Short mmCIF file of C-alpha atoms in Angstrom, two decimals:
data_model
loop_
_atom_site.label_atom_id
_atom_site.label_comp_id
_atom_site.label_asym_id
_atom_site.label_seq_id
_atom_site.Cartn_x
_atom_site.Cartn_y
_atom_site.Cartn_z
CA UNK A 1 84.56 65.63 129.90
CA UNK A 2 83.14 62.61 127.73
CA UNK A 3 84.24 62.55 124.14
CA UNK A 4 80.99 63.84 122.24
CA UNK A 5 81.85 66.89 124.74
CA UNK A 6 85.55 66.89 123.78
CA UNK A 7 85.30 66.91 120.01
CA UNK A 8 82.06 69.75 120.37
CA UNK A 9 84.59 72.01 122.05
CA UNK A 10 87.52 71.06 119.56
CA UNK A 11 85.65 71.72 116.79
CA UNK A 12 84.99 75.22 117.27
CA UNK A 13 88.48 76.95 116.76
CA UNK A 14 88.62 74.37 113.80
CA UNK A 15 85.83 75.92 111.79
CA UNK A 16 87.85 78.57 109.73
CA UNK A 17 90.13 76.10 108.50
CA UNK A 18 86.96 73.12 108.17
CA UNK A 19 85.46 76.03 105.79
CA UNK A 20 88.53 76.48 103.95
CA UNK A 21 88.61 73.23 103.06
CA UNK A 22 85.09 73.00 101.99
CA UNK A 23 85.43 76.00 99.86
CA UNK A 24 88.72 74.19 98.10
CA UNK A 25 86.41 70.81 97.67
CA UNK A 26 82.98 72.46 96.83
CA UNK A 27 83.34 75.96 96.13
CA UNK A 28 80.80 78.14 96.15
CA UNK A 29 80.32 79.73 99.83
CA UNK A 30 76.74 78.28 100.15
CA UNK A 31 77.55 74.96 98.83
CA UNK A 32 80.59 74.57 100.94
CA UNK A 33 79.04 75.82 104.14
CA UNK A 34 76.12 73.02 103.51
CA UNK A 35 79.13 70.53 103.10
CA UNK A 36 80.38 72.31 106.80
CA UNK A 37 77.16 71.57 108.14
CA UNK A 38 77.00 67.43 107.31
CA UNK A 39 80.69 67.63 108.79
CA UNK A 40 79.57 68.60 111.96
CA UNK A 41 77.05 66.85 112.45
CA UNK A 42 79.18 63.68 111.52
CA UNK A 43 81.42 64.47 113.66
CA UNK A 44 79.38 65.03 116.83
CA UNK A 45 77.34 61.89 115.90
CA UNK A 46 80.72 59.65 115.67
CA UNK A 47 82.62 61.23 118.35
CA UNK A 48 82.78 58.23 120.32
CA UNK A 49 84.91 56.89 117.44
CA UNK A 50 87.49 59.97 118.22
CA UNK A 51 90.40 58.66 119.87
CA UNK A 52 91.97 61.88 121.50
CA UNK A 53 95.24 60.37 120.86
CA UNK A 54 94.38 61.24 117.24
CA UNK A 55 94.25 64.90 115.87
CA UNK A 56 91.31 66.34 115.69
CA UNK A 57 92.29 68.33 112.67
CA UNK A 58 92.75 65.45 110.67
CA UNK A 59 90.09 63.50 111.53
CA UNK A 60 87.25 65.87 111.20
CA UNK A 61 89.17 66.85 107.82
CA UNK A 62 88.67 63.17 106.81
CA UNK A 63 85.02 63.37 107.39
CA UNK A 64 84.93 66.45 105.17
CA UNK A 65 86.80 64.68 102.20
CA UNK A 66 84.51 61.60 102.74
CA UNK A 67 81.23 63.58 102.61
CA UNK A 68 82.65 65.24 99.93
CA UNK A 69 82.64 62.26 97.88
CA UNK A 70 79.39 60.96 99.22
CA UNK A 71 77.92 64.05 97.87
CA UNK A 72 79.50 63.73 94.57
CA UNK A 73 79.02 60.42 94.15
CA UNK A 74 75.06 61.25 95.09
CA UNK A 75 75.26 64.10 92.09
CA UNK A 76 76.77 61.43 89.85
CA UNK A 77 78.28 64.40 87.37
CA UNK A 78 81.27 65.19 89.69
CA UNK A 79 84.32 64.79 86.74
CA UNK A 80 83.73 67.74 83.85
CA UNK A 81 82.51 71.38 84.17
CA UNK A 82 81.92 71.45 80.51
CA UNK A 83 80.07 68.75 78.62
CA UNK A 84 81.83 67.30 75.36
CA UNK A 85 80.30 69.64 72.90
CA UNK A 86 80.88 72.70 75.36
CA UNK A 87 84.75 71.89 75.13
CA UNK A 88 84.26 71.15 71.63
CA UNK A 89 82.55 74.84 71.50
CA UNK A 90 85.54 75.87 73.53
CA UNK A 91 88.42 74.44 71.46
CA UNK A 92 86.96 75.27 68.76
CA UNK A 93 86.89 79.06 69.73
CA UNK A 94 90.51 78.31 70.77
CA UNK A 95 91.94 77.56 67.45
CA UNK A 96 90.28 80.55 66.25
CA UNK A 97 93.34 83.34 67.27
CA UNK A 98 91.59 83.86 71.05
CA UNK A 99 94.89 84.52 73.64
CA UNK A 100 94.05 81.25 74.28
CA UNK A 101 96.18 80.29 77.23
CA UNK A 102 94.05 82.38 79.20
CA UNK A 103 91.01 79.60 77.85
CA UNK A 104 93.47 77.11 78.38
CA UNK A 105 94.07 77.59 82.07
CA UNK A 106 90.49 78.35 82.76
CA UNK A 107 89.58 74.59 81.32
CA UNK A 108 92.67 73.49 82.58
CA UNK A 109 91.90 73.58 86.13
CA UNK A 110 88.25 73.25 85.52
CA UNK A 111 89.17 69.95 84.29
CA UNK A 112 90.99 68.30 87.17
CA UNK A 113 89.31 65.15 88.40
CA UNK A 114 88.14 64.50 92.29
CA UNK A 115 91.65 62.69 92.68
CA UNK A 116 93.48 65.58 92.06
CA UNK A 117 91.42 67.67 93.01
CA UNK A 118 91.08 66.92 96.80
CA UNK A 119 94.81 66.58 96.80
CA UNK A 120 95.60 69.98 95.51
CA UNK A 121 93.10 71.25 98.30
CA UNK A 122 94.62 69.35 101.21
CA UNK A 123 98.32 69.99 100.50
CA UNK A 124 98.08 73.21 98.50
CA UNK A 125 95.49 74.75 100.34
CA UNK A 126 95.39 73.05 104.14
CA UNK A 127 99.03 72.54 104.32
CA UNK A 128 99.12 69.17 105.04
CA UNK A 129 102.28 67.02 104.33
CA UNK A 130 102.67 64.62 101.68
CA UNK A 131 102.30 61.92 104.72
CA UNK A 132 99.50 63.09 106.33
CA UNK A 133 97.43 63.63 102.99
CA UNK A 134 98.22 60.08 101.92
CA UNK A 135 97.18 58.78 105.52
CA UNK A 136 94.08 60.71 105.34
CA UNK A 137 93.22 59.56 101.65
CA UNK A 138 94.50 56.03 102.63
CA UNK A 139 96.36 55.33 99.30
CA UNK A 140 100.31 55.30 99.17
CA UNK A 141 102.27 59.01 99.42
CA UNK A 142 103.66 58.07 96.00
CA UNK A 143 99.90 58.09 94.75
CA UNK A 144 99.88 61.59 96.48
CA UNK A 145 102.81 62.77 95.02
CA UNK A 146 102.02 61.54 91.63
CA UNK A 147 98.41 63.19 91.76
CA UNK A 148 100.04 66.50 93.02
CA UNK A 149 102.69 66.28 90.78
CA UNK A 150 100.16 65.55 87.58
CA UNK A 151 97.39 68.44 89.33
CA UNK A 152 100.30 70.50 89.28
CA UNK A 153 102.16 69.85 85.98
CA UNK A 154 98.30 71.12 84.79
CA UNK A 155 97.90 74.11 86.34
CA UNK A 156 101.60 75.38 86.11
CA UNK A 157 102.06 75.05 82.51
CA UNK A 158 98.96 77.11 81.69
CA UNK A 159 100.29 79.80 84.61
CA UNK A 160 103.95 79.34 83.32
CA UNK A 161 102.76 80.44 79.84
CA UNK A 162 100.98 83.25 81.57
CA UNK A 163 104.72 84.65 82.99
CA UNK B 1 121.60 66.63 81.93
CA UNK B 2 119.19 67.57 84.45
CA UNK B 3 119.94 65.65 87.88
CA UNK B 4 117.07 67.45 89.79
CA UNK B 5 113.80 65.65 88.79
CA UNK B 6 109.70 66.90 88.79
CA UNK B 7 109.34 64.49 92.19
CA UNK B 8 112.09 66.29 93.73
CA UNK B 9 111.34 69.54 92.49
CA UNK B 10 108.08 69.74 93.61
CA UNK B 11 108.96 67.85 97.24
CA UNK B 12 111.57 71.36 97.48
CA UNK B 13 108.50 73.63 96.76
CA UNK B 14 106.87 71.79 99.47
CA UNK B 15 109.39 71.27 102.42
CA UNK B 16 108.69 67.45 101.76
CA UNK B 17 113.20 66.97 101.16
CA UNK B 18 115.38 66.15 104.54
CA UNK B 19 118.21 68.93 104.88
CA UNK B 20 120.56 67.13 102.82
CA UNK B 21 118.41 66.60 99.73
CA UNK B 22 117.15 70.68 100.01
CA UNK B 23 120.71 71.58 100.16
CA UNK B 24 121.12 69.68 96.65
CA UNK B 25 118.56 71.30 95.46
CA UNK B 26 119.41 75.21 96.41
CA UNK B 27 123.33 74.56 94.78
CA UNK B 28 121.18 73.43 91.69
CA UNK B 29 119.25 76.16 91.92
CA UNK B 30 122.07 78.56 91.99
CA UNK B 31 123.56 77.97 88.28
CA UNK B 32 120.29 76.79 86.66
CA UNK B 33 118.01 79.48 85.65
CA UNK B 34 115.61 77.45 84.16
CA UNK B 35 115.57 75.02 87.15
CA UNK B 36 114.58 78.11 89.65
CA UNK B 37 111.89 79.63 87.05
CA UNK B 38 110.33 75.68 87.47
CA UNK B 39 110.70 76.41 91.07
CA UNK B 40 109.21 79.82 90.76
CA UNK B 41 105.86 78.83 88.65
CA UNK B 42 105.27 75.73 91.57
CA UNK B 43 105.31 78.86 94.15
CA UNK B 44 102.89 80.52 92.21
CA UNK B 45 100.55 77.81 91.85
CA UNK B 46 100.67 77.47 95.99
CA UNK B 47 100.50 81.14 96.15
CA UNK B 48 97.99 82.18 93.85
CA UNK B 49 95.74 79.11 95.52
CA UNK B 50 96.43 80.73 99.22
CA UNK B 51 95.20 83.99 98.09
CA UNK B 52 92.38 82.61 96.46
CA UNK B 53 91.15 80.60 99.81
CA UNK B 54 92.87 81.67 102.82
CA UNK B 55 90.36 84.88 103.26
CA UNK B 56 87.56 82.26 104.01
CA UNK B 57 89.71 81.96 107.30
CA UNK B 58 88.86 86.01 108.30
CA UNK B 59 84.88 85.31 107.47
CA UNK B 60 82.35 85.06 110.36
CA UNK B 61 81.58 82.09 110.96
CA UNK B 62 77.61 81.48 109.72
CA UNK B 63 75.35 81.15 113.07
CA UNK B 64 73.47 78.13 111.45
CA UNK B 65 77.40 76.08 111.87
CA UNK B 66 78.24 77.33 115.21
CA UNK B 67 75.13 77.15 116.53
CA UNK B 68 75.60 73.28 116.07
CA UNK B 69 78.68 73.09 118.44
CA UNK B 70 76.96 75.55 121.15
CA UNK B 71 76.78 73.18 124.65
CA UNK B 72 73.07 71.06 124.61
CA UNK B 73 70.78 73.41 126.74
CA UNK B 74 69.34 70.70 128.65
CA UNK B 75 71.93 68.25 130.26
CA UNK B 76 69.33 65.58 129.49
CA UNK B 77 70.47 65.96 126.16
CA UNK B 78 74.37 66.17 126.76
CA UNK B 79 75.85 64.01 123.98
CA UNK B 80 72.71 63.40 121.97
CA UNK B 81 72.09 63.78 118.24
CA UNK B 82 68.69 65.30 119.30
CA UNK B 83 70.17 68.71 120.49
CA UNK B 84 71.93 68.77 117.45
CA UNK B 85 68.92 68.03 114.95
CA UNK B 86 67.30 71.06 116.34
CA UNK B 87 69.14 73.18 114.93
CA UNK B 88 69.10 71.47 111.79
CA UNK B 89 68.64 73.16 108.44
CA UNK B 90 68.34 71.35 105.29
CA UNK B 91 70.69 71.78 103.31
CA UNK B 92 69.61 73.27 100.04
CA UNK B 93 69.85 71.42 96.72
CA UNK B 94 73.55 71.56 95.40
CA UNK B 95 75.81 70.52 92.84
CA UNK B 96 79.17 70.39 93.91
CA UNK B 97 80.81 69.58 91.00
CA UNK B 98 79.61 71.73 88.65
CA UNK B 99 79.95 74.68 91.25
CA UNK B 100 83.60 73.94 92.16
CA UNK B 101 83.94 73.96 88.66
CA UNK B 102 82.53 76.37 87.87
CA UNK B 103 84.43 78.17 91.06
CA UNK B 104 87.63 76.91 90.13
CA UNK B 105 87.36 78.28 86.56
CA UNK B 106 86.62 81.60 87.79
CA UNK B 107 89.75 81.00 90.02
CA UNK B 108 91.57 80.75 86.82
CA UNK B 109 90.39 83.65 84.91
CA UNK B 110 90.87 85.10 88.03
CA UNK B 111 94.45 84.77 87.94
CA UNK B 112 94.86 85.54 84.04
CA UNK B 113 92.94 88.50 84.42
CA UNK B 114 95.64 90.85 85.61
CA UNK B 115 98.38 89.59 83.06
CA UNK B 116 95.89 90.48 80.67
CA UNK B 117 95.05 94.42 82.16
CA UNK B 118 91.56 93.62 83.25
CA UNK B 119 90.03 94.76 85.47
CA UNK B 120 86.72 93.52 85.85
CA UNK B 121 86.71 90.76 88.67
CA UNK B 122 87.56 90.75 92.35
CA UNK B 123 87.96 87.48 94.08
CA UNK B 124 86.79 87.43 97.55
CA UNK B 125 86.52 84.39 99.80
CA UNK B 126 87.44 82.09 96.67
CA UNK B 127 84.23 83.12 94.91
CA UNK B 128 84.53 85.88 92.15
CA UNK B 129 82.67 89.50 91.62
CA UNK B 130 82.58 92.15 89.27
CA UNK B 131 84.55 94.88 89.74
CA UNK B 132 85.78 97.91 87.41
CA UNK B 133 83.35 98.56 84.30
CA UNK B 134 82.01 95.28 84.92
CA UNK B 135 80.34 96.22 88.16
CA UNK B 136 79.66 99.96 87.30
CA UNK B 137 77.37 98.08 83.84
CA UNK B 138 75.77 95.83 86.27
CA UNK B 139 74.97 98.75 88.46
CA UNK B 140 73.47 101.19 86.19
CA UNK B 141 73.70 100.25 82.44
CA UNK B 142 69.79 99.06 80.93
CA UNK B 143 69.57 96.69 78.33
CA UNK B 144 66.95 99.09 76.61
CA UNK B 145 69.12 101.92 76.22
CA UNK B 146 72.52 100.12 74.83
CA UNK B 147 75.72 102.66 74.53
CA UNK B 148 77.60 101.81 71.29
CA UNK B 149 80.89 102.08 72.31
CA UNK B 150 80.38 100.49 75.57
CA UNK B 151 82.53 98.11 77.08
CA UNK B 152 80.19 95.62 78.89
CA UNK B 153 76.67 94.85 77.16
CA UNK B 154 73.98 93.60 79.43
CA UNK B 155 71.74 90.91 78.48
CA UNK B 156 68.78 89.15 80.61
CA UNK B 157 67.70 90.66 83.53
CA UNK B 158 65.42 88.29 85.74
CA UNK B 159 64.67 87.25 88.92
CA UNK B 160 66.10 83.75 90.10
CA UNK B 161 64.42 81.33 91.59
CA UNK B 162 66.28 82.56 94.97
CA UNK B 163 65.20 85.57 94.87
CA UNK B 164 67.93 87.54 93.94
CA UNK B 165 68.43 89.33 90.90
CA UNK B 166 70.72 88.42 87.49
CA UNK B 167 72.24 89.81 84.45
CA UNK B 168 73.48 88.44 81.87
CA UNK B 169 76.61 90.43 80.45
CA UNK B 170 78.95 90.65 77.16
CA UNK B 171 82.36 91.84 77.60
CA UNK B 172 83.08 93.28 74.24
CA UNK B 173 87.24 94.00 74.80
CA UNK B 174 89.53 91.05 73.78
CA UNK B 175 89.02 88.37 74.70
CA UNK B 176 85.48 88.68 74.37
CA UNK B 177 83.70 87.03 77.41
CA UNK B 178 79.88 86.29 78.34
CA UNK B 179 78.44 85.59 81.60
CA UNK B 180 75.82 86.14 84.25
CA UNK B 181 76.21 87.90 87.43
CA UNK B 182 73.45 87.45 90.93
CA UNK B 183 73.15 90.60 92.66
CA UNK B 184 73.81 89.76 96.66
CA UNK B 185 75.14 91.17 99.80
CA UNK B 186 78.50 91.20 98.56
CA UNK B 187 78.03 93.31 95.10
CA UNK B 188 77.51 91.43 92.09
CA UNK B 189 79.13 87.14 91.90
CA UNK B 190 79.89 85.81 89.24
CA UNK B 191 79.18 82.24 89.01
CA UNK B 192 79.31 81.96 84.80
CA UNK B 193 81.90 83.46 83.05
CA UNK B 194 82.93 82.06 79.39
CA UNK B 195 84.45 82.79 75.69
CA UNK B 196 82.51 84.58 74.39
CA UNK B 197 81.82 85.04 69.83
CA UNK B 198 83.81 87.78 69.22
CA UNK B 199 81.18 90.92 68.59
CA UNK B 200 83.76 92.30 65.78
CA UNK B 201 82.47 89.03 63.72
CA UNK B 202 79.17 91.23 61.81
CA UNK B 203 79.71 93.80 63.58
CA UNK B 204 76.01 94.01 66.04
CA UNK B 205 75.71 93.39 69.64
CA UNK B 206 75.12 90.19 70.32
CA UNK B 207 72.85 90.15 73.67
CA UNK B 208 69.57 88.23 72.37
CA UNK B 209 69.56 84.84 74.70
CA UNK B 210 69.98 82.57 71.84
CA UNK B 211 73.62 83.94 70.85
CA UNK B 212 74.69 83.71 74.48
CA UNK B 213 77.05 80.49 74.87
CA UNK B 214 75.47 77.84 75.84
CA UNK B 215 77.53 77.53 79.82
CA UNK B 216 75.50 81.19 80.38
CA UNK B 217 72.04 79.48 78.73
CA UNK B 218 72.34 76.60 81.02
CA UNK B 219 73.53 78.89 84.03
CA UNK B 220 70.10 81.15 82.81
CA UNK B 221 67.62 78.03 82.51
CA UNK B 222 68.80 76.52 85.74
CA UNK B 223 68.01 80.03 87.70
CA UNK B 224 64.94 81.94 85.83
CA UNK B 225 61.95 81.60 86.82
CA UNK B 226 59.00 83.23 85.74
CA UNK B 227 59.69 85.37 82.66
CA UNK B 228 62.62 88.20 82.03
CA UNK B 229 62.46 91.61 83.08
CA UNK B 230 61.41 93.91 80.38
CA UNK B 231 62.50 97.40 79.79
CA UNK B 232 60.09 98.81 82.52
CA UNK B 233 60.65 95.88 84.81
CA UNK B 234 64.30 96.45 84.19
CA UNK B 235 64.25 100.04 84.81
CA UNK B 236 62.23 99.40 87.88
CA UNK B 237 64.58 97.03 89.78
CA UNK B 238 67.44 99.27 89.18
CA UNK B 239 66.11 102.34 90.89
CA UNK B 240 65.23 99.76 93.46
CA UNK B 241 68.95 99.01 93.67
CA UNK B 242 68.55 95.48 92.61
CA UNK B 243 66.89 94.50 95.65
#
């Protein structure tokens, strides 16, 4: 079996958790499923780069994050859902007596940056390890940690409030 | 003072601490209330994230994507981008960011809803739909025959530039929302959903485009095509069940 053939037939049980991913990094179903597509077809046109030493999980995983970025770097508007004067609208509606947590969280986690964001999908959602997220992102696991830990502090103080 | 810090805390919630450092933690845990409600809100985060995404791993898998790892027909072609290209479909025009933002904010509201009694949204496959009232106004309520006292107001009907039709909605219960919902093969998704003016501020419906906030506009403008359904129109495409 050559590789190209290798990483075709890895790929396949893969898929579930290649579009779980997607959906965490893109997320609507249509969007993410486009993202799917460039993955694969990535991957089958680099699979003589595939070392089967390495795991295919992770390395088809770093293609998604990568064409992930591509694609948001393409869109050039990748950071803020809402524009300046839409949060202004939206704090503004805040300070006037909404149960504003609820707002809060919403902008909260609408707010998180790429950084944090692809973090929060490979730990949170994939289940990677600290170790394997920072090898796959290729910055230090304290940068990981830090991300998570700031991702996190975000989105738990809005759900804490909630409790 | 508190020995256990967020780095460590959050490496527990994780299984990132060696047996030694977990064990720390847990005889921490066991006298520190406010120490295991920390730990308790990390869980949540993780678990209310898992049960936002992990259904996209029951989903078919679309044909178009496993088509692409299917074995090349011809053995000529055995390890060649050509097989692949045939199957090729251009990916449509997409903006990631503001849809995962968009997505993710519905995740949020998503998980507030429930503390706050609604009932109006389902989550399903980490994308949102109505549900409840919400669904049952989208279904059958007409924008020409408003009910005073109801709970959802619909807006703009129209037909997007994908074919599918949208609504735009009020929610008039605290906390008063607006957004716009695509009829599809899954019920009605959500991909707006925003504060909305409160409609107890002069006391009228607000539905006219122009007091929609602007995150619904924008959603509108970027979708409509043609002109808005009116009453007839509107009336026609629901006995047509949306279609």
């Amino acid at each position: 079996m050559n590789s190209s053939d290798a990483v075709r037939e890895g790929l396949i049980p893969l898929l579930p958790r290649l579009r779980r991913l997607a959906r965490a990094l893109a997320g609507q179903a249509a969007d993410a499923d486009d993202l799917v597509q460039i993955v694969l077809e990535r991957a089958l046109a680099r699979a003589a780069q595939w070392r089967p030493d390495a795991a295919l999980d992770r390395w088809v995983f770093a293609i998604a994050r990568n064409a992930w970025r591509d694609e948001l770097r393409a869109r050039g508007r990748s950071q803020h859902l809402f524009a300046p004067e839409e949060a202004g609208e939206m704090a503004a509606d805040r300070a006037s007596a909404q149960p504003a947590q609820q707002l809060e969280l919403a902008m909260a986690l609408a707010a998180l940056p790429p950084d944090h964001r692809e973090v929060v999908a490979l730990v949170l959602v994939e289940g990677m390890s600290y170790g394997e997220a920072a090898e796959l992102l290729e910055v230090p696991v304290g940068t990981v940690t830090s991300r998570l830990a700031r991702a996190r502090a975000t989105l738990q103080a809005h759900l804490g409030k909630e409790a | 003072m508190n020995a256990i810090d967020d780095d460590t805390l959050q490496a527990y919630v994780d299984g990132e601490l060696d047996a030694d450092a977990a064990a720390r933690v847990d005889a921490a845990l066991a006298h520190d209330a406010v120490l295991a409600h920390r730990v308790q809100q990390a869980r949540a985060v993780r678990a209310q994230l898992h049960a936002a995404f992990d259904p996209v791993l029951d989903e078919p898998v679309p044909a178009r994507l496993s088509a692409l790892l299917q074995p090349p027909a011809a053995p000529a072609l055995a390890g060649g981008r050509h097989a692949h290209a045939m199957h090729r479909r251009a990916p449509r025009r997409w903006y990631v960011g503001a849809a995962l933002a968009a997505s993710v904010a519905l995740l949020a509201v998503a998980l507030w809803w429930p503390h706050a009694g609604g009932d109006m949204l389902r989550m399903h496959g980490g994308q949102s739909f109505a549900a409840g009232p919400l669904e049952q106004a989208l279904n059958h309520a007409l924008a020409s025959e408003p009910e005073a006292d109801a709970q959802v107001a619909i807006g703009l009907s129209f037909r997007s530039n994908d074919g599918h039709i949208c609504r735009s909605f009020v929610l008039h219960r605290a906390p008063a929302r607006a957004g716009l919902a695509c009829h599809g093969d899954g019920g009605w998704s959500v991909p707006v959903l925003t504060a909305a003016p409160s409609p107890g501020d002069d006391g009228e419906l607000r539905q006219a485009a122009s007091d929609l906030p602007s995150a619904v506009r924008a959603a509108i403008d970027a979708r409509l095509r043609g002109e808005v359904f009116d009453a007839k129109q509107e009336r026609a495409a629901r006995d047509a069940g949306w279609q």
